[in-house]
PDB file of C-alpha atoms and ligand atoms in Angstrom:
ATOM      1  CA  UNK R   1      37.285  39.811  66.069  1.00  0.00           C
ATOM      2  CA  UNK R   2      38.073  41.707  62.907  1.00  0.00           C
ATOM      3  CA  UNK R   3      39.178  45.317  63.064  1.00  0.00           C
ATOM      4  CA  UNK R   4      35.953  46.654  61.513  1.00  0.00           C
ATOM      5  CA  UNK R   5      33.905  45.039  64.289  1.00  0.00           C
ATOM      6  CA  UNK R   6      35.992  46.811  66.885  1.00  0.00           C
ATOM      7  CA  UNK R   7      35.392  50.107  65.077  1.00  0.00           C
ATOM      8  CA  UNK R   8      31.666  49.469  65.137  1.00  0.00           C
ATOM      9  CA  UNK R   9      31.809  48.613  68.824  1.00  0.00           C
ATOM     10  CA  UNK R  10      33.752  51.791  69.529  1.00  0.00           C
ATOM     11  CA  UNK R  11      31.168  53.802  67.605  1.00  0.00           C
ATOM     12  CA  UNK R  12      28.336  52.143  69.508  1.00  0.00           C
ATOM     13  CA  UNK R  13      30.054  52.844  72.830  1.00  0.00           C
ATOM     14  CA  UNK R  14      30.561  56.440  71.773  1.00  0.00           C
ATOM     15  CA  UNK R  15      26.905  56.992  71.007  1.00  0.00           C
ATOM     16  CA  UNK R  16      25.743  55.146  74.148  1.00  0.00           C
ATOM     17  CA  UNK R  17      27.886  57.169  76.479  1.00  0.00           C
ATOM     18  CA  UNK R  18      26.795  60.390  74.742  1.00  0.00           C
ATOM     19  CA  UNK R  19      30.125  62.146  74.793  1.00  0.00           C
ATOM     20  CA  UNK R  20      29.695  65.872  74.363  1.00  0.00           C
ATOM     21  CA  UNK R  21      30.918  66.912  70.935  1.00  0.00           C
ATOM     22  CA  UNK R  22      32.715  70.208  70.789  1.00  0.00           C
ATOM     23  CA  UNK R  23      32.234  71.696  67.311  1.00  0.00           C
ATOM     24  CA  UNK R  24      35.685  73.309  67.476  1.00  0.00           C
ATOM     25  CA  UNK R  25      37.416  70.019  68.179  1.00  0.00           C
ATOM     26  CA  UNK R  26      40.189  69.068  65.757  1.00  0.00           C
ATOM     27  CA  UNK R  27      41.139  65.586  64.540  1.00  0.00           C
ATOM     28  CA  UNK R  28      43.373  63.046  66.268  1.00  0.00           C
ATOM     29  CA  UNK R  29      41.881  63.298  69.698  1.00  0.00           C
ATOM     30  CA  UNK R  30      41.933  60.702  72.478  1.00  0.00           C
ATOM     31  CA  UNK R  31      38.543  59.378  73.499  1.00  0.00           C
ATOM     32  CA  UNK R  32      38.781  57.310  76.675  1.00  0.00           C
ATOM     33  CA  UNK R  33      36.509  54.334  77.379  1.00  0.00           C
ATOM     34  CA  UNK R  34      36.073  51.930  80.305  1.00  0.00           C
ATOM     35  CA  UNK R  35      39.185  49.842  79.431  1.00  0.00           C
ATOM     36  CA  UNK R  36      41.365  52.963  79.610  1.00  0.00           C
ATOM     37  CA  UNK R  37      40.467  53.317  83.304  1.00  0.00           C
ATOM     38  CA  UNK R  38      40.578  49.589  84.162  1.00  0.00           C
ATOM     39  CA  UNK R  39      44.007  49.507  85.826  1.00  0.00           C
ATOM     40  CA  UNK R  40      43.957  53.008  87.319  1.00  0.00           C
ATOM     41  CA  UNK R  41      45.008  51.671  90.721  1.00  0.00           C
ATOM     42  CA  UNK R  42      48.359  50.614  89.229  1.00  0.00           C
ATOM     43  CA  UNK R  43      49.140  54.175  88.014  1.00  0.00           C
ATOM     44  CA  UNK R  44      51.345  56.605  89.911  1.00  0.00           C
ATOM     45  CA  UNK R  45      49.459  57.303  93.131  1.00  0.00           C
ATOM     46  CA  UNK R  46      49.420  60.371  95.374  1.00  0.00           C
ATOM     47  CA  UNK R  47      47.731  59.720  98.694  1.00  0.00           C
ATOM     48  CA  UNK R  48      46.279  63.012  99.948  1.00  0.00           C
ATOM     49  CA  UNK R  49      44.945  61.578 103.224  1.00  0.00           C
ATOM     50  CA  UNK R  50      41.455  62.359 104.500  1.00  0.00           C
ATOM     51  CA  UNK R  51      40.255  65.663 103.068  1.00  0.00           C
ATOM     52  CA  UNK R  52      37.104  67.662 102.531  1.00  0.00           C
ATOM     53  CA  UNK R  53      38.073  69.994  99.670  1.00  0.00           C
ATOM     54  CA  UNK R  54      35.793  72.520  98.041  1.00  0.00           C
ATOM     55  CA  UNK R  55      33.702  70.911  95.328  1.00  0.00           C
ATOM     56  CA  UNK R  56      34.430  67.305  96.292  1.00  0.00           C
ATOM     57  CA  UNK R  57      33.010  65.018  99.013  1.00  0.00           C
ATOM     58  CA  UNK R  58      35.004  64.235 102.173  1.00  0.00           C
ATOM     59  CA  UNK R  59      36.896  60.950 102.550  1.00  0.00           C
ATOM     60  CA  UNK R  60      40.292  59.368 101.968  1.00  0.00           C
ATOM     61  CA  UNK R  61      41.551  60.792  98.698  1.00  0.00           C
ATOM     62  CA  UNK R  62      44.060  59.441  96.243  1.00  0.00           C
ATOM     63  CA  UNK R  63      45.092  60.782  92.876  1.00  0.00           C
ATOM     64  CA  UNK R  64      46.181  58.360  90.162  1.00  0.00           C
ATOM     65  CA  UNK R  65      48.035  59.618  87.092  1.00  0.00           C
ATOM     66  CA  UNK R  66      48.371  57.391  84.013  1.00  0.00           C
ATOM     67  CA  UNK R  67      51.161  59.401  82.383  1.00  0.00           C
ATOM     68  CA  UNK R  68      53.013  61.444  84.953  1.00  0.00           C
ATOM     69  CA  UNK R  69      54.197  64.896  84.009  1.00  0.00           C
ATOM     70  CA  UNK R  70      57.614  64.999  82.378  1.00  0.00           C
ATOM     71  CA  UNK R  71      60.120  66.992  84.483  1.00  0.00           C
ATOM     72  CA  UNK R  72      59.704  70.710  83.760  1.00  0.00           C
ATOM     73  CA  UNK R  73      56.715  70.161  81.427  1.00  0.00           C
ATOM     74  CA  UNK R  74      54.091  72.905  81.418  1.00  0.00           C
ATOM     75  CA  UNK R  75      51.315  70.526  80.458  1.00  0.00           C
ATOM     76  CA  UNK R  76      50.332  66.876  80.417  1.00  0.00           C
ATOM     77  CA  UNK R  77      50.641  64.777  77.275  1.00  0.00           C
ATOM     78  CA  UNK R  78      47.493  64.067  75.336  1.00  0.00           C
ATOM     79  CA  UNK R  79      46.120  60.667  76.470  1.00  0.00           C
ATOM     80  CA  UNK R  80      47.041  61.399  80.092  1.00  0.00           C
ATOM     81  CA  UNK R  81      44.297  60.466  82.552  1.00  0.00           C
ATOM     82  CA  UNK R  82      43.995  61.642  86.147  1.00  0.00           C
ATOM     83  CA  UNK R  83      41.607  59.820  88.473  1.00  0.00           C
ATOM     84  CA  UNK R  84      40.582  61.279  91.802  1.00  0.00           C
ATOM     85  CA  UNK R  85      39.353  58.496  94.086  1.00  0.00           C
ATOM     86  CA  UNK R  86      37.416  59.502  97.180  1.00  0.00           C
ATOM     87  CA  UNK R  87      36.644  56.668  99.583  1.00  0.00           C
ATOM     88  CA  UNK R  88      33.467  58.337 100.758  1.00  0.00           C
ATOM     89  CA  UNK R  89      31.738  55.129 101.932  1.00  0.00           C
ATOM     90  CA  UNK R  90      32.774  51.735 103.376  1.00  0.00           C
ATOM     91  CA  UNK R  91      31.196  50.194 100.241  1.00  0.00           C
ATOM     92  CA  UNK R  92      33.487  50.853  97.268  1.00  0.00           C
ATOM     93  CA  UNK R  93      30.588  50.803  94.798  1.00  0.00           C
ATOM     94  CA  UNK R  94      29.539  54.081  96.461  1.00  0.00           C
ATOM     95  CA  UNK R  95      32.930  55.783  96.264  1.00  0.00           C
ATOM     96  CA  UNK R  96      33.166  59.067  94.391  1.00  0.00           C
ATOM     97  CA  UNK R  97      35.451  58.791  91.398  1.00  0.00           C
ATOM     98  CA  UNK R  98      36.227  61.728  89.149  1.00  0.00           C
ATOM     99  CA  UNK R  99      38.554  61.783  86.200  1.00  0.00           C
ATOM    100  CA  UNK R 100      39.960  64.060  83.556  1.00  0.00           C
ATOM    101  CA  UNK R 101      41.421  62.731  80.313  1.00  0.00           C
ATOM    102  CA  UNK R 102      43.600  64.900  78.109  1.00  0.00           C
ATOM    103  CA  UNK R 103      41.660  64.511  74.924  1.00  0.00           C
ATOM    104  CA  UNK R 104      43.557  67.143  72.892  1.00  0.00           C
ATOM    105  CA  UNK R 105      42.435  68.686  69.609  1.00  0.00           C
ATOM    106  CA  UNK R 106      41.089  71.847  71.227  1.00  0.00           C
ATOM    107  CA  UNK R 107      38.243  69.997  72.972  1.00  0.00           C
ATOM    108  CA  UNK R 108      36.499  72.041  75.697  1.00  0.00           C
ATOM    109  CA  UNK R 109      38.018  75.197  74.205  1.00  0.00           C
ATOM    110  CA  UNK R 110      36.133  77.616  76.442  1.00  0.00           C
ATOM    111  CA  UNK R 111      36.883  75.742  79.688  1.00  0.00           C
ATOM    112  CA  UNK R 112      39.570  73.207  80.601  1.00  0.00           C
ATOM    113  CA  UNK R 113      41.200  73.329  77.197  1.00  0.00           C
ATOM    114  CA  UNK R 114      41.868  69.838  75.759  1.00  0.00           C
ATOM    115  CA  UNK R 115      40.456  68.023  78.820  1.00  0.00           C
ATOM    116  CA  UNK R 116      37.331  65.868  79.044  1.00  0.00           C
ATOM    117  CA  UNK R 117      35.691  65.221  82.428  1.00  0.00           C
ATOM    118  CA  UNK R 118      34.358  61.911  83.718  1.00  0.00           C
ATOM    119  CA  UNK R 119      32.338  60.569  86.587  1.00  0.00           C
ATOM    120  CA  UNK R 120      33.138  56.902  87.197  1.00  0.00           C
ATOM    121  CA  UNK R 121      31.833  54.214  89.505  1.00  0.00           C
ATOM    122  CA  UNK R 122      33.232  50.871  90.628  1.00  0.00           C
ATOM    123  CA  UNK R 123      31.197  47.707  90.290  1.00  0.00           C
ATOM    124  CA  UNK R 124      31.225  45.018  93.006  1.00  0.00           C
ATOM    125  CA  UNK R 125      34.402  43.557  91.440  1.00  0.00           C
ATOM    126  CA  UNK R 126      36.128  46.941  91.742  1.00  0.00           C
ATOM    127  CA  UNK R 127      36.052  47.537  87.968  1.00  0.00           C
ATOM    128  CA  UNK R 128      35.576  51.198  86.987  1.00  0.00           C
ATOM    129  CA  UNK R 129      32.823  52.227  84.566  1.00  0.00           C
ATOM    130  CA  UNK R 130      32.084  55.595  82.975  1.00  0.00           C
ATOM    131  CA  UNK R 131      28.842  56.974  84.411  1.00  0.00           C
ATOM    132  CA  UNK R 132      28.951  60.373  82.730  1.00  0.00           C
ATOM    133  CA  UNK R 133      31.443  62.226  80.565  1.00  0.00           C
ATOM    134  CA  UNK R 134      32.000  65.334  78.503  1.00  0.00           C
ATOM    135  CA  UNK R 135      32.391  69.042  79.120  1.00  0.00           C
ATOM    136  CA  UNK R 136      29.821  69.065  81.895  1.00  0.00           C
ATOM    137  CA  UNK R 137      29.057  65.506  83.024  1.00  0.00           C
ATOM    138  CA  UNK R 138      26.106  65.120  85.347  1.00  0.00           C
ATOM    139  CA  UNK R 139      24.890  62.162  87.346  1.00  0.00           C
ATOM    140  CA  UNK R 140      21.154  61.856  87.712  1.00  0.00           C
ATOM    141  CA  UNK R 141      19.941  63.985  90.557  1.00  0.00           C
ATOM    142  CA  UNK R 142      21.614  66.908  92.265  1.00  0.00           C
ATOM    143  CA  UNK R 143      25.215  66.402  93.397  1.00  0.00           C
ATOM    144  CA  UNK R 144      27.703  68.681  95.130  1.00  0.00           C
ATOM    145  CA  UNK R 145      29.319  69.170  91.708  1.00  0.00           C
ATOM    146  CA  UNK R 146      26.126  70.299  90.049  1.00  0.00           C
ATOM    147  CA  UNK R 147      24.329  72.301  92.701  1.00  0.00           C
ATOM    148  CA  UNK R 148      22.049  73.660  90.003  1.00  0.00           C
ATOM    149  CA  UNK R 149      23.534  77.132  89.979  1.00  0.00           C
ATOM    150  CA  UNK R 150      25.548  76.783  86.818  1.00  0.00           C
ATOM    151  CA  UNK R 151      28.554  75.313  88.640  1.00  0.00           C
ATOM    152  CA  UNK R 152      30.243  72.625  86.560  1.00  0.00           C
ATOM    153  CA  UNK R 153      33.684  71.033  86.437  1.00  0.00           C
ATOM    154  CA  UNK R 154      34.795  73.904  84.187  1.00  0.00           C
ATOM    155  CA  UNK R 155      33.881  76.500  86.830  1.00  0.00           C
ATOM    156  CA  UNK R 156      36.856  75.440  88.951  1.00  0.00           C
ATOM    157  CA  UNK R 157      39.036  73.528  86.487  1.00  0.00           C
ATOM    158  CA  UNK R 158      38.543  75.730  83.418  1.00  0.00           C
ATOM    159  CA  UNK R 159      38.995  79.276  84.674  1.00  0.00           C
ATOM    160  CA  UNK R 160      41.951  81.451  83.805  1.00  0.00           C
ATOM    161  CA  UNK R 161      43.845  80.616  86.953  1.00  0.00           C
ATOM    162  CA  UNK R 162      43.356  76.848  86.505  1.00  0.00           C
ATOM    163  CA  UNK R 163      44.529  77.085  82.900  1.00  0.00           C
ATOM    164  CA  UNK R 164      47.901  78.345  84.080  1.00  0.00           C
ATOM    165  CA  UNK R 165      48.498  74.845  85.507  1.00  0.00           C
ATOM    166  CA  UNK R 166      46.980  72.900  82.568  1.00  0.00           C
ATOM    167  CA  UNK R 167      43.609  72.930  84.410  1.00  0.00           C
ATOM    168  CA  UNK R 168      44.961  70.622  87.145  1.00  0.00           C
ATOM    169  CA  UNK R 169      44.317  71.992  90.635  1.00  0.00           C
ATOM    170  CA  UNK R 170      46.021  69.635  93.111  1.00  0.00           C
ATOM    171  CA  UNK R 171      49.384  71.149  93.955  1.00  0.00           C
ATOM    172  CA  UNK R 172      50.996  67.667  94.095  1.00  0.00           C
ATOM    173  CA  UNK R 173      50.494  67.120  90.373  1.00  0.00           C
ATOM    174  CA  UNK R 174      49.932  70.601  88.946  1.00  0.00           C
ATOM    175  CA  UNK R 175      52.399  71.696  86.246  1.00  0.00           C
ATOM    176  CA  UNK R 176      54.296  74.892  86.964  1.00  0.00           C
ATOM    177  CA  UNK R 177      53.246  77.758  84.679  1.00  0.00           C
ATOM    178  CA  UNK R 178      55.670  78.317  81.787  1.00  0.00           C
TER     179      UNK R 178
HETATM  180  C1  HEC I   1      33.972  73.935  93.339  1.00  0.00           C
HETATM  181  C2  HEC I   1      35.180  73.677  92.579  1.00  0.00           C
HETATM  182  C3  HEC I   1      35.294  72.328  91.853  1.00  0.00           C
HETATM  183  C4  HEC I   1      34.368  71.720  91.043  1.00  0.00           C
HETATM  184  C5  HEC I   1      32.988  72.202  90.671  1.00  0.00           C
HETATM  185  C6  HEC I   1      35.000  70.501  90.572  1.00  0.00           C
HETATM  186  N1  HEC I   1      36.267  70.383  91.085  1.00  0.00           N
HETATM  187 FE1  HEC I   1      37.598  68.874  90.716  1.00  0.00          FE
HETATM  188  N2  HEC I   1      38.915  69.704  92.003  1.00  0.00           N
HETATM  189  C7  HEC I   1      38.729  70.919  92.680  1.00  0.00           C
HETATM  190  C8  HEC I   1      39.890  71.176  93.506  1.00  0.00           C
HETATM  191  C9  HEC I   1      40.082  72.416  94.393  1.00  0.00           C
HETATM  192  C10 HEC I   1      40.780  70.109  93.292  1.00  0.00           C
HETATM  193  C11 HEC I   1      42.136  69.903  93.954  1.00  0.00           C
HETATM  194  C12 HEC I   1      41.878  69.569  95.397  1.00  0.00           C
HETATM  195  C13 HEC I   1      43.058  69.386  96.264  1.00  0.00           C
HETATM  196  O1  HEC I   1      44.123  69.956  95.992  1.00  0.00           O
HETATM  197  O2  HEC I   1      42.916  68.655  97.231  1.00  0.00           O
HETATM  198  C14 HEC I   1      40.145  69.200  92.330  1.00  0.00           C
HETATM  199  C15 HEC I   1      40.720  68.038  91.834  1.00  0.00           C
HETATM  200  C16 HEC I   1      40.186  67.248  90.829  1.00  0.00           C
HETATM  201  C17 HEC I   1      40.862  66.150  90.160  1.00  0.00           C
HETATM  202  C18 HEC I   1      42.308  65.731  90.367  1.00  0.00           C
HETATM  203  C19 HEC I   1      43.161  66.510  89.341  1.00  0.00           C
HETATM  204  C20 HEC I   1      43.301  67.963  89.727  1.00  0.00           C
HETATM  205  O3  HEC I   1      42.818  68.850  88.977  1.00  0.00           O
HETATM  206  O4  HEC I   1      43.885  68.230  90.783  1.00  0.00           O
HETATM  207  C21 HEC I   1      39.983  65.640  89.258  1.00  0.00           C
HETATM  208  C22 HEC I   1      40.243  64.476  88.298  1.00  0.00           C
HETATM  209  C23 HEC I   1      38.763  66.401  89.362  1.00  0.00           C
HETATM  210  N3  HEC I   1      38.920  67.374  90.321  1.00  0.00           N
HETATM  211  C24 HEC I   1      37.642  66.178  88.576  1.00  0.00           C
HETATM  212  C25 HEC I   1      36.491  66.948  88.630  1.00  0.00           C
HETATM  213  C26 HEC I   1      35.305  66.693  87.828  1.00  0.00           C
HETATM  214  C27 HEC I   1      35.165  65.557  86.826  1.00  0.00           C
HETATM  215  C28 HEC I   1      34.392  67.660  88.164  1.00  0.00           C
HETATM  216  C29 HEC I   1      32.980  67.826  87.651  1.00  0.00           C
HETATM  217  C30 HEC I   1      32.127  66.654  87.718  1.00  0.00           C
HETATM  218  C31 HEC I   1      35.007  68.512  89.167  1.00  0.00           C
HETATM  219  N4  HEC I   1      36.270  68.043  89.416  1.00  0.00           N
HETATM  220  C32 HEC I   1      34.377  69.606  89.722  1.00  0.00           C
HETATM  221  C33 HEC I   1      37.643  71.744  92.589  1.00  0.00           C
HETATM  222  C34 HEC I   1      36.484  71.479  91.877  1.00  0.00           C
END
């Protein structure tokens, strides 16, 4: 397929998935799509065991990092993706999958600066798909992450304290403050 067709496809995907535009966003940003998550299970994995952390459902939890933090780095590189997989059901199509992609360009400037949030789901073949994305992604219906009281991903990942560790909260993969 010629290059222009791919551009059109990318544009179509962008409008279908309704990514939240941030008017302050600069150029040269990374916009992740389904293929960017496809091989997440081959990324560097951190098995957290069975947990029930605040803001996330209970179950066996594993973090996958596409571009691990460079030694001593205070932040992740743009294009880094972190997937949090929670095996909250025997059926993997019902697992809870959250992700953050370092989009860059000043995206999400008043929350998790430079990060875009994602809710993913696996199909019956185990292939991940983006269900919702943006600054405040919401699945249809109430979820523990959107209890309807103004709590969004940014509430926990975009506050001042979170920003000191590049908005990453898990101690295993959180950058040390500069
Ligand atoms: C109520 C607070 C809270 C909310 C709301 C919340 N999270 Fe988290 N999230 C956490 C905590 C705490 C951790 C780290 C847990 C741990 O250390 O076990 C975490 C971890 C993660 C991680 C692994 C990377 C990291 O920061 O450690 C991802 C990815 C993630 N959350 C995505 C999301 C997305 C997407 C949303 C919104 C749909 C969201 N979270 C909403 C508290 C929250």
